[in-house]
Amino acid sequence: CETCSKEEAKYRCPRCMKYSCSLLCVKKHKLALNCNGVRDKTAFVSVNEFTDLNLLSDYRFLEDVSRTADAAARHCTVHSPATKRLLQCLRNKARGCNIELKTLPVGFTKRRENSTTFNSTENKFYWHLKLVFPHCHAEYTLKRVPDDKTLADILKPYIDPVESDPVVCQRLKIYTGSPQSDVQILMKIENRSRNSIRYHELDAGRSLLDNLKGKVIIEYPTLFVFLKTLKNDMVVLGK
């Protein structure tokens, strides 16, 4: 037993493979290692160690995923006429602004996350927006961002040395310590092959709406914030 080291082991944990002799030792090892005792179905197994049992386990795991996705797609609220009308209205409004907005099928994470709305009274989009800061491995999600707000104003709470939150400023100090002219904002171009990924370079001085015009958006925009002085592998369209 790897917990008490006294008795002969009788059980082996499916999660961490620790040997135990009794229920008491099983509970102790779960508490000590913060182990839930449930086998990790997605744990890596090398080719040399791959057996028929691993193949069967993977097959059953994929079946479970398929059943879950199918159940989600059949949910009554998902295909309700009101939901369909709302999405169609959102796409039509985006098309009127020269933006090709595409929505994903039910069950996708981006479809579930998306909180983008259109205010008919103000004739304005309020976007769900994701900001990615690759040099610091940081991501932030913004909700209800008005389309008339400039990208510079959107980024101020994150990279402005004066107006940014102290905690965020500390995490993104490589950005806050750089001049604003060094900041480069990119957005991935959709509907391209995987071996030909390109990015649009956006204008920080223009509004979010102006920057999105003429582009394809899948659910919501994701903006990548880089520093020109630091090397990156992003290929900008036309360069």
mmCIF file of C-alpha atoms in Angstrom, residues 1-7 11 18-32:
data_model
loop_
_atom_site.group_PDB
_atom_site.id
_atom_site.type_symbol
_atom_site.label_atom_id
_atom_site.label_comp_id
_atom_site.label_asym_id
_atom_site.label_seq_id
_atom_site.Cartn_x
_atom_site.Cartn_y
_atom_site.Cartn_z
ATOM 1 C CA CYS A 1 0.000 0.000 0.000
ATOM 2 C CA GLU A 2 1.439 3.352 -1.045
ATOM 3 C CA THR A 3 -0.511 5.193 1.650
ATOM 4 C CA CYS A 4 0.222 3.302 4.871
ATOM 5 C CA SER A 5 3.102 1.088 3.648
ATOM 6 C CA LYS A 6 1.961 -1.640 6.048
ATOM 7 C CA GLU A 7 -0.632 -3.861 4.408
ATOM 8 C CA TYR A 11 -6.802 -1.808 -5.027
ATOM 9 C CA LYS A 18 -1.644 4.493 -6.658
ATOM 10 C CA TYR A 19 -1.968 1.189 -4.773
ATOM 11 C CA SER A 20 -4.141 1.014 -1.617
ATOM 12 C CA CYS A 21 -5.034 -1.693 0.864
ATOM 13 C CA SER A 22 -8.367 -0.521 2.210
ATOM 14 C CA LEU A 23 -11.188 1.981 1.844
ATOM 15 C CA LEU A 24 -9.593 4.163 4.521
ATOM 16 C CA CYS A 25 -6.310 4.372 2.595
ATOM 17 C CA VAL A 26 -8.208 5.054 -0.630
ATOM 18 C CA LYS A 27 -9.908 8.031 0.991
ATOM 19 C CA LYS A 28 -6.609 9.255 2.461
ATOM 20 C CA HIS A 29 -4.820 9.148 -0.888
ATOM 21 C CA LYS A 30 -7.681 11.009 -2.605
ATOM 22 C CA LEU A 31 -7.508 13.741 0.032
ATOM 23 C CA ALA A 32 -3.703 13.995 -0.038
#
